[in-house]
mmCIF file of C-alpha atoms in Angstrom:
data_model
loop_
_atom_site.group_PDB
_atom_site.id
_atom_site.type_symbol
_atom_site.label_atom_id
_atom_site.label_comp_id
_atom_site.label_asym_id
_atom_site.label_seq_id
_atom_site.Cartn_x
_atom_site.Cartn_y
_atom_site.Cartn_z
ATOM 1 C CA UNK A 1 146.088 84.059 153.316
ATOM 2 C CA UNK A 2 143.731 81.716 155.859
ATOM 3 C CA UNK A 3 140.381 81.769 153.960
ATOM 4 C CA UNK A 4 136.743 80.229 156.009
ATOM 5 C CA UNK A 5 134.089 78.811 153.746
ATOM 6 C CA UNK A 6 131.226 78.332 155.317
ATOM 7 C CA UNK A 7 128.372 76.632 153.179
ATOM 8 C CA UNK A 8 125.129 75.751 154.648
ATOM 9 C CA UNK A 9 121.401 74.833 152.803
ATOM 10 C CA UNK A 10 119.234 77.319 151.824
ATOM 11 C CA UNK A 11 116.611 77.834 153.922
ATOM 12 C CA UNK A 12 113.732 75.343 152.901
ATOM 13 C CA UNK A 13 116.006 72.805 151.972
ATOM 14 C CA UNK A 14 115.590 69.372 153.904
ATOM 15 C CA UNK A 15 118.132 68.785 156.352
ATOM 16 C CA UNK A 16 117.899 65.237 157.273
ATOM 17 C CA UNK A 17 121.281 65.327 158.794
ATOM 18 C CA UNK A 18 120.391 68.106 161.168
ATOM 19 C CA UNK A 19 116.571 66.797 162.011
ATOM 20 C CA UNK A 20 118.720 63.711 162.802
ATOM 21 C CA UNK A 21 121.423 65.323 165.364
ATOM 22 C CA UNK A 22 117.889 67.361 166.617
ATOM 23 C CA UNK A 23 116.319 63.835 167.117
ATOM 24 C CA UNK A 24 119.550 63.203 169.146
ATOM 25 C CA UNK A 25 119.620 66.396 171.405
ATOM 26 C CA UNK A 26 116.125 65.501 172.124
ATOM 27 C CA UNK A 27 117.189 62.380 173.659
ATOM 28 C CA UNK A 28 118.986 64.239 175.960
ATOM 29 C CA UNK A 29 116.281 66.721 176.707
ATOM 30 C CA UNK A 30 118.024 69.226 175.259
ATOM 31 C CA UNK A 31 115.279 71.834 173.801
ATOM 32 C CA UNK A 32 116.689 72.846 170.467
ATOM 33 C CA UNK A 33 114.843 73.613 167.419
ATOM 34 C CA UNK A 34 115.836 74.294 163.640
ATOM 35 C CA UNK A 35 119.350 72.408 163.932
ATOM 36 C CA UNK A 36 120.850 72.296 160.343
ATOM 37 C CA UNK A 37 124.270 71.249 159.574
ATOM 38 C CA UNK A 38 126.975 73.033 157.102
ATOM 39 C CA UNK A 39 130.046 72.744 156.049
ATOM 40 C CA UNK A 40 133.616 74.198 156.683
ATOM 41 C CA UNK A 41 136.128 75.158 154.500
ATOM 42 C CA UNK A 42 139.407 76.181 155.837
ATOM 43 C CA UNK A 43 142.179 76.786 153.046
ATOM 44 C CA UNK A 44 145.589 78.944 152.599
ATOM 45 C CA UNK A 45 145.594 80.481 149.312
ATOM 46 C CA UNK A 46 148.449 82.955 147.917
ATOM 47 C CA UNK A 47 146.622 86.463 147.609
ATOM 48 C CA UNK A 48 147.829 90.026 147.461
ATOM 49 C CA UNK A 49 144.893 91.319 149.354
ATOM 50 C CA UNK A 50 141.331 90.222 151.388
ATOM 51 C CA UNK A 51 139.772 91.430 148.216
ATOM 52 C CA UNK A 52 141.225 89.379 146.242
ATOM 53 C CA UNK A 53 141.302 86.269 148.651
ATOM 54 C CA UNK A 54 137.872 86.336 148.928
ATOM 55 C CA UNK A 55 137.254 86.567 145.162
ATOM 56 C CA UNK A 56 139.190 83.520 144.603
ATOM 57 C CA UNK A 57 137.144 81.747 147.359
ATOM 58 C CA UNK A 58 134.226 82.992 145.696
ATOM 59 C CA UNK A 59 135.579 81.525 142.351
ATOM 60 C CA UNK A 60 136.121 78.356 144.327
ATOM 61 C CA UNK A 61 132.316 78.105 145.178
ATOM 62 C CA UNK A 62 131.297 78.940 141.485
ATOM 63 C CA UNK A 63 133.128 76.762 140.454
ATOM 64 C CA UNK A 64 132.874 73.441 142.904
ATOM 65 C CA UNK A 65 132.091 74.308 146.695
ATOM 66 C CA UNK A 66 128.875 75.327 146.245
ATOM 67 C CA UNK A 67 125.950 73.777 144.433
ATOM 68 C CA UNK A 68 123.474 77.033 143.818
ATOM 69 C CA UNK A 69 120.391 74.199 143.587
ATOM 70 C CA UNK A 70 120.678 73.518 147.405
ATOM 71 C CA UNK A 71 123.309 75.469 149.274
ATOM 72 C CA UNK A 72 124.472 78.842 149.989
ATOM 73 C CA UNK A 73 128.234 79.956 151.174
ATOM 74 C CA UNK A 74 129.692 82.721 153.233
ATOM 75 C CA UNK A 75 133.515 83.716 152.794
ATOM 76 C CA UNK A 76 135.557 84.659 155.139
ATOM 77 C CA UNK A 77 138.803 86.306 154.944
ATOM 78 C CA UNK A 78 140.736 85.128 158.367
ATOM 79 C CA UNK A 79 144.241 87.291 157.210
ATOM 80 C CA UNK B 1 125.766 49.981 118.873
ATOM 81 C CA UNK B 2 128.877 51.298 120.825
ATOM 82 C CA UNK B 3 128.494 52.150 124.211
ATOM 83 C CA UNK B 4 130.761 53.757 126.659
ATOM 84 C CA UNK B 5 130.763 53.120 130.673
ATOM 85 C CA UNK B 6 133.005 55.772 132.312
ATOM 86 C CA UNK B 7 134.187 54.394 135.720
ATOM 87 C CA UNK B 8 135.383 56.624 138.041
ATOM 88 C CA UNK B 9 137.410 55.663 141.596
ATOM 89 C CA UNK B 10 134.219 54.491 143.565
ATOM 90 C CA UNK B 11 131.958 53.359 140.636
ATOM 91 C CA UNK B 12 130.484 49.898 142.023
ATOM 92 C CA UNK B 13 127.693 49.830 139.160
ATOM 93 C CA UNK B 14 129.774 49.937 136.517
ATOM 94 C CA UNK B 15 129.590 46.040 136.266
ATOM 95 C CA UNK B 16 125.780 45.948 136.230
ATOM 96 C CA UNK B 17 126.340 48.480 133.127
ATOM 97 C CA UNK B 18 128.321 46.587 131.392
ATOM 98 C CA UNK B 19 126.771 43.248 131.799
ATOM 99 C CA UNK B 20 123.645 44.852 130.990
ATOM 100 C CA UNK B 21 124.702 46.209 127.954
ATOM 101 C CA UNK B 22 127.365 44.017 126.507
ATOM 102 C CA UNK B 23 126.220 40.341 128.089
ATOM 103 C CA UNK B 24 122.394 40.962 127.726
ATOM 104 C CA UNK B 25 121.729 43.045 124.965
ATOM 105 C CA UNK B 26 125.270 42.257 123.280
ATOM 106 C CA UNK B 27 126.407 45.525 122.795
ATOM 107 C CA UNK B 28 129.910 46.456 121.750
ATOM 108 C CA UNK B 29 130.455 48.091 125.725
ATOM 109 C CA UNK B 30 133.333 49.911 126.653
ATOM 110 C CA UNK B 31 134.486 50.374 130.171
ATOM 111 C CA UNK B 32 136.466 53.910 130.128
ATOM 112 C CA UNK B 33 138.536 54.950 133.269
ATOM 113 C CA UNK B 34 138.009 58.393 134.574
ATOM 114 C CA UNK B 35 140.893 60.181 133.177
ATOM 115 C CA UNK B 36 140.206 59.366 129.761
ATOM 116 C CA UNK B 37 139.708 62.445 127.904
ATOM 117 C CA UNK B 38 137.886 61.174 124.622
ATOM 118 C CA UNK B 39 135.252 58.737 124.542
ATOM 119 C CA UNK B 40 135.700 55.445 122.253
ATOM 120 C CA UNK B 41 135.533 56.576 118.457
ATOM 121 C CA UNK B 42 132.091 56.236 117.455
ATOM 122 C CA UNK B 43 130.111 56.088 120.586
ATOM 123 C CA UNK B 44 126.551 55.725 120.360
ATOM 124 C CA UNK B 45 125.693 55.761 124.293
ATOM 125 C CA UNK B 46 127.062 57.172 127.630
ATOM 126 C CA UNK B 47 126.197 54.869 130.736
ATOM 127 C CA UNK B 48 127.035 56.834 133.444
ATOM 128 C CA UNK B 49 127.451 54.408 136.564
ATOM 129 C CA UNK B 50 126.261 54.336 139.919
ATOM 130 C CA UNK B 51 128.446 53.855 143.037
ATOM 131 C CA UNK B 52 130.135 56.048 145.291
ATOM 132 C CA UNK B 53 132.233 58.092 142.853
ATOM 133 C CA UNK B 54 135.140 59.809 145.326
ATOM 134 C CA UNK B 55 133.532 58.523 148.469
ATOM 135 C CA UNK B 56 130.602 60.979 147.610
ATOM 136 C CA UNK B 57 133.456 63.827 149.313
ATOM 137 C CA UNK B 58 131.920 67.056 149.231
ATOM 138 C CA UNK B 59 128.907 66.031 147.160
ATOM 139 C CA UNK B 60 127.537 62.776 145.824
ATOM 140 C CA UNK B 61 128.911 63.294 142.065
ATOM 141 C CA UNK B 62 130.534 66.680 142.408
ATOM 142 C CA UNK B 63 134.085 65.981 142.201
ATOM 143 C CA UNK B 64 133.251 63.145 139.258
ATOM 144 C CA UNK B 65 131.213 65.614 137.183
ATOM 145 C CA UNK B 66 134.956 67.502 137.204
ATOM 146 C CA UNK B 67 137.204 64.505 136.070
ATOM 147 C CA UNK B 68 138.478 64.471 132.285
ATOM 148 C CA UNK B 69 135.764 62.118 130.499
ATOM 149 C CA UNK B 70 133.607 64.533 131.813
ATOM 150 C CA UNK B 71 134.318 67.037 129.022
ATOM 151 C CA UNK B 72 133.523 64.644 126.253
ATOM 152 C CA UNK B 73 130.654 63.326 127.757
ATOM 153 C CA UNK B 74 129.465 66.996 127.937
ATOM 154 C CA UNK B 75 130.666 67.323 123.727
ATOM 155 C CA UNK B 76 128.737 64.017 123.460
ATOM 156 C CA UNK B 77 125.932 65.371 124.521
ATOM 157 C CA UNK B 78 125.861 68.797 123.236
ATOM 158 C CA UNK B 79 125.967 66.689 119.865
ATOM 159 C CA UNK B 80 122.974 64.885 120.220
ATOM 160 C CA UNK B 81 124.407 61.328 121.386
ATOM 161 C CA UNK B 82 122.766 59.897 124.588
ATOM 162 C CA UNK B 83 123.684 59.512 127.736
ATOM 163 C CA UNK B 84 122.237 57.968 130.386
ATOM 164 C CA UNK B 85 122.967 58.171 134.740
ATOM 165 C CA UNK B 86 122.022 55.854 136.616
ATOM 166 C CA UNK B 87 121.960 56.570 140.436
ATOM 167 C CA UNK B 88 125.246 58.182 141.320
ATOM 168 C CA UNK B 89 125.439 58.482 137.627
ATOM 169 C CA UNK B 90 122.348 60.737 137.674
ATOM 170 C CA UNK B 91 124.055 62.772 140.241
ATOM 171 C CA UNK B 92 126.599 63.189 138.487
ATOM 172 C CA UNK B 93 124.781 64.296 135.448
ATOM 173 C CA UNK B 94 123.603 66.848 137.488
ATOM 174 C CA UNK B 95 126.414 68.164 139.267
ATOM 175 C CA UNK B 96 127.852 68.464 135.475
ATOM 176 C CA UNK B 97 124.852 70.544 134.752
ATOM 177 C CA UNK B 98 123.861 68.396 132.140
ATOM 178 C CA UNK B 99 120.320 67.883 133.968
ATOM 179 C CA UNK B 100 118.879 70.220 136.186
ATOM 180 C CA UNK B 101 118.282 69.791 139.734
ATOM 181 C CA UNK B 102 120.221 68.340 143.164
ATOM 182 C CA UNK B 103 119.668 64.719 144.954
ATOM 183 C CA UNK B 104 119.386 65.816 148.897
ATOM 184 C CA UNK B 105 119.590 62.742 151.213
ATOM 185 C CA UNK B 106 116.383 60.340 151.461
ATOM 186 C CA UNK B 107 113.596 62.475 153.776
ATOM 187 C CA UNK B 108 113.909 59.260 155.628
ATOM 188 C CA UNK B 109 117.132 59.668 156.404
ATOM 189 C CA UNK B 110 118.250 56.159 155.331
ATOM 190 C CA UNK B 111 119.816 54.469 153.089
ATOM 191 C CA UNK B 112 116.848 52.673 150.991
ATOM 192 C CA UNK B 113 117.312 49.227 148.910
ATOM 193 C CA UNK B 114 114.374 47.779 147.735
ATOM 194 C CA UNK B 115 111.986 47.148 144.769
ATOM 195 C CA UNK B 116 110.179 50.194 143.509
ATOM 196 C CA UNK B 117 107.000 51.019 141.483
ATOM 197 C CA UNK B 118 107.822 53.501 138.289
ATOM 198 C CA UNK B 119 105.091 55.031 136.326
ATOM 199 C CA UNK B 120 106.315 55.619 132.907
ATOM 200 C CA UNK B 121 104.767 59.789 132.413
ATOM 201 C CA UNK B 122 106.509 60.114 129.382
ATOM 202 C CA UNK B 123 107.538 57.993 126.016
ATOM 203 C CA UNK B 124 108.408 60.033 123.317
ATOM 204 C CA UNK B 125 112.134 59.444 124.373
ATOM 205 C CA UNK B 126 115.069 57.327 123.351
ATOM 206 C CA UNK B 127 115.046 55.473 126.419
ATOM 207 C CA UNK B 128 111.717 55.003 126.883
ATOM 208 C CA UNK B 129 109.769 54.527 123.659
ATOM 209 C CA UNK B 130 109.576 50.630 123.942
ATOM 210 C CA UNK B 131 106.853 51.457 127.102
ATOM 211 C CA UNK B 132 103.475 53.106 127.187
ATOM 212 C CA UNK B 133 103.217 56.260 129.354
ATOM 213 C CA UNK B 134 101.118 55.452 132.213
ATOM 214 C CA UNK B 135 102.648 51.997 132.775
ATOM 215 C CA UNK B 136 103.518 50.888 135.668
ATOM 216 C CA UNK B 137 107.321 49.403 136.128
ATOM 217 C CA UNK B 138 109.091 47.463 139.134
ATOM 218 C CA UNK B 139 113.231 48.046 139.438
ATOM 219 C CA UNK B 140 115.452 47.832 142.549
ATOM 220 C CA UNK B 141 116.854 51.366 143.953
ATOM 221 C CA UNK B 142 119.537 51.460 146.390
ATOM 222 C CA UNK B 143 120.872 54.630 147.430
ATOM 223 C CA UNK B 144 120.980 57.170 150.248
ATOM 224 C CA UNK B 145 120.539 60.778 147.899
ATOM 225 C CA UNK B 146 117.811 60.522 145.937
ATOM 226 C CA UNK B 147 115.429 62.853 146.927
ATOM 227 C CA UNK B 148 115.530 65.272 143.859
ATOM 228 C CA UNK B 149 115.062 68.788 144.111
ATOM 229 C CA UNK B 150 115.043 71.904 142.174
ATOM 230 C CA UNK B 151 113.768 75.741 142.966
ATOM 231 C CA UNK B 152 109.650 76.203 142.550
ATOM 232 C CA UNK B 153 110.376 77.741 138.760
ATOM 233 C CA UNK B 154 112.664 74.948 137.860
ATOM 234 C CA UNK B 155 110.031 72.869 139.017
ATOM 235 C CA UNK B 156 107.435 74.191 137.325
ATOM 236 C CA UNK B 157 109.529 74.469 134.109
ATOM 237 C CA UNK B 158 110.431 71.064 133.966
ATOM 238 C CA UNK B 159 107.124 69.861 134.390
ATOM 239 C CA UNK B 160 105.492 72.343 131.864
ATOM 240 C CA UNK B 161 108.038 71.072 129.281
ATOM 241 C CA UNK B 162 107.352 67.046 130.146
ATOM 242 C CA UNK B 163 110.535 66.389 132.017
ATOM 243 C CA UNK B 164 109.988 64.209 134.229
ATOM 244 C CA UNK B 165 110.374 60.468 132.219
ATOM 245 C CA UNK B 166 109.686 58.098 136.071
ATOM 246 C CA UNK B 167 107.749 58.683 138.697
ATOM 247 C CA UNK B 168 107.563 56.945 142.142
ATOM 248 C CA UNK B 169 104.061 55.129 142.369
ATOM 249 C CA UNK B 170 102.016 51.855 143.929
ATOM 250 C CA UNK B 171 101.654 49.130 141.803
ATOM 251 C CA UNK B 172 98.458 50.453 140.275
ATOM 252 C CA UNK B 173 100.418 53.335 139.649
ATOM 253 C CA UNK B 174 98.964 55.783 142.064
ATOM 254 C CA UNK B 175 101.465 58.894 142.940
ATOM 255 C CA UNK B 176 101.628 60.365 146.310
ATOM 256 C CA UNK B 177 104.067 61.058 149.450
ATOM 257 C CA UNK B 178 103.321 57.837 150.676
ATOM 258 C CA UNK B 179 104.305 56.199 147.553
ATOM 259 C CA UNK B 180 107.469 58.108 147.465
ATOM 260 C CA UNK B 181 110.517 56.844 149.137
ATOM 261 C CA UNK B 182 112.799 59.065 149.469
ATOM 262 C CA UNK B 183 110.432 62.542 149.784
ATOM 263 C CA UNK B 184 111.922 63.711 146.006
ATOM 264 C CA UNK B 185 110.075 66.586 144.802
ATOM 265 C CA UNK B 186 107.035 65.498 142.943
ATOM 266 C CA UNK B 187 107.638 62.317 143.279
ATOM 267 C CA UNK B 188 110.153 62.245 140.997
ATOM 268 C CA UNK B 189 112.624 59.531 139.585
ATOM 269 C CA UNK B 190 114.348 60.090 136.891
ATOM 270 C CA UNK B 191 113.920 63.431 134.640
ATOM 271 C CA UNK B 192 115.297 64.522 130.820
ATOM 272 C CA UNK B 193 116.974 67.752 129.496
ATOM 273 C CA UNK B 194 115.234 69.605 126.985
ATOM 274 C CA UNK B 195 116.825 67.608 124.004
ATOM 275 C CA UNK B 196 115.990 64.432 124.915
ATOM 276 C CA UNK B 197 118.886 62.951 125.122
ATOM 277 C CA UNK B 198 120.361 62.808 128.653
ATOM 278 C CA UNK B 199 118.365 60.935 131.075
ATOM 279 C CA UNK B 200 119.290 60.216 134.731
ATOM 280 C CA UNK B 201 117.306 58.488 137.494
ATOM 281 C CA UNK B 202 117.996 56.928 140.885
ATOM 282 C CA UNK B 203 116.473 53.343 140.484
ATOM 283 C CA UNK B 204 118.485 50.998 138.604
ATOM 284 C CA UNK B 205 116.618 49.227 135.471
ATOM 285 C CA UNK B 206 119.677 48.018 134.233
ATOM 286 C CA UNK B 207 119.643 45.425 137.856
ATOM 287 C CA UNK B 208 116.003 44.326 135.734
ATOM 288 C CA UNK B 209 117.200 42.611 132.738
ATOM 289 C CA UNK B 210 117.601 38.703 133.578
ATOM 290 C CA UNK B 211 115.325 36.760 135.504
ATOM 291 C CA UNK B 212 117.603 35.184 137.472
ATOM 292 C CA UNK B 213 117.594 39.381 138.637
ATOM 293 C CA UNK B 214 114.036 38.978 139.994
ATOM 294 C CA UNK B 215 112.742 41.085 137.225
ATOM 295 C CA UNK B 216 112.810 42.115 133.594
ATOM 296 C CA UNK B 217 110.690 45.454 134.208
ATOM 297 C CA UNK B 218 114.051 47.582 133.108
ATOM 298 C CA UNK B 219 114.544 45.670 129.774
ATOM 299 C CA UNK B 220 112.537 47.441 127.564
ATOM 300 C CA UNK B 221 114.479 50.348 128.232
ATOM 301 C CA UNK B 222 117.656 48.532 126.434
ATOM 302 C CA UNK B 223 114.945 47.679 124.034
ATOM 303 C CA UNK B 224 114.300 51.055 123.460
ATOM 304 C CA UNK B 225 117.819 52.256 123.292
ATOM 305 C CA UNK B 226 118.340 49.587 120.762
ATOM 306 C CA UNK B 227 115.472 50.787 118.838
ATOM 307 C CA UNK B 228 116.832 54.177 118.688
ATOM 308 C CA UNK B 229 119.582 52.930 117.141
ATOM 309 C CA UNK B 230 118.279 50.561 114.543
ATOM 310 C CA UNK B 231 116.340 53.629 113.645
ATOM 311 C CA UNK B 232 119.132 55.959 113.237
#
């Protein structure tokens, strides 16, 4: 089963990454605000249902994906 | 004194560790690859390395704090032995959970090598007992994640219970944004657990030891160690 891990910061958190891609957009006069920048997971794991796919994936973050301290994750279940 | 230097694939401190250690202070030091799963009979101290463990993939020190040493270290610690992170060491400390807290890239958004002002807050340590709280130290830092944070409570927890060991200052030792590199939360540089016996920070004493390194600032840390262990 395709599982999509998205993991961003939590709100608050510096994003120097982001401010720095926003500093960039600027510099093409793009107006854009509040750019942060996540990460994606994609993975194929063996699961009998989306249940149980996504509580693996949410084992996954527990476990390494995810560090609670800074960032937060949302699982998706692509089938 | 025995001490153990775990090197994982993209340790480039590890060196500075062990010359440290073994050359300068003379110390029986042990360099211990990655997928070791027991630390050297009879190790005293832990020098956890600084570098670019795994290419800092996913998280600077989060696939390191998983590798096999990592376990013992953990035992070794529970136990009351000390261990000590150095830049990507300290990151890895706290991706193992064995400190509290996250290093988020520099506010600056640079990488940032230069000499840095410490103020000693706290002496009552293992590492630090050879200095007097309030003074003022000088060691290189060189890294690109070092701005610690931690959630308000933590925060305020680890401050209530003395914590934080190094803060970022001015040579008088004056704390404030400005005097603060990398934007880490309260200034902060290198912070304790609750025993006492883990310590990680960003700057690197152990680059302090020999004049020909431009400094001796981080030596009385070794001193200190050493006196921990005459002691014991």
């Amino acid at each position: 089963m395709k599982v999509r891990v998205l993991v961003s910061l939590k709100s608050g958190i510096l994003d120097p990454q982001g401010k720095a891609v926003e500093q960039g957009l600027h510099g093409f006069d793009f107006q854009v605000d509040h750019v942060r920048i996540g990460r994606l997971i994609e993975m194929d794991l063996p699961a009998a249902s989306a249940e149980d796919a996504k509580a693996q994936a949410q084992a996954m973050c527990d476990k390494l994906l995810v560090n609670p301290v800074m960032e937060k994750a949302v699982i998706e279940v692509l089938g | 004194m025995r001490v153990a230097v775990p090197v994982f694939p993209g340790s480039n401190c590890d060196h500075d560790a062990l010359h440290a250690c073994g050359t300068v202070m003379g110390w029986d030091t042990i360099p211990v690859w990655h997928q070791e799963t027991a630390l050297p009979a009879n190790t005293d101290l832990v020098f956890v390395p600084g570098g670019f463990s795994y290419g800092d993939y996913l998280r600077c020190g989060a696939i390191a704090a998983l590798s096999p040493i990592m376990g013992d270290i953990k035992r070794h610690a529970e136990n009351g032995g000390l261990v000590f992170g150095v830049c990507n060491g300290f990151q890895i400390l706290c991706e193992a959970h064995l400190l509290p807290g996250a290093l988020l890239r520099n506010d600056t958004l640079r990488f940032i090598h230069k000499w840095v002002h410490l103020r000693v807050e706290r002496n009552s340590l293992p590492f630090t007992s050879s200095l007097k709280a309030g003074q003022v130290i000088c060691v290189p830092m060189a890294h690109a994640e070092g701005n610690y944070t931690l959630d308000e409570g933590g925060l305020a927890d680890l401050e209530a219970r003395n914590g934080v060991a190094f803060r970022y200052c001015d040579a008088a030792g004056a704390v404030g944004e400005d005097h603060t590199p990398n934007g880490a939360a309260n200034a902060i540089a290198g912070i304790t657990n609750l025993r006492g016996n883990v310590l990680g920070m960003m700057p690197h004493p152990e680059r302090a030891v020999e004049a020909a390194m431009g400094g001796l600032d981080g030596l009385p840390i070794f001193q200190s160690l050493a006196a921990a262990f005459t002691k014991a």
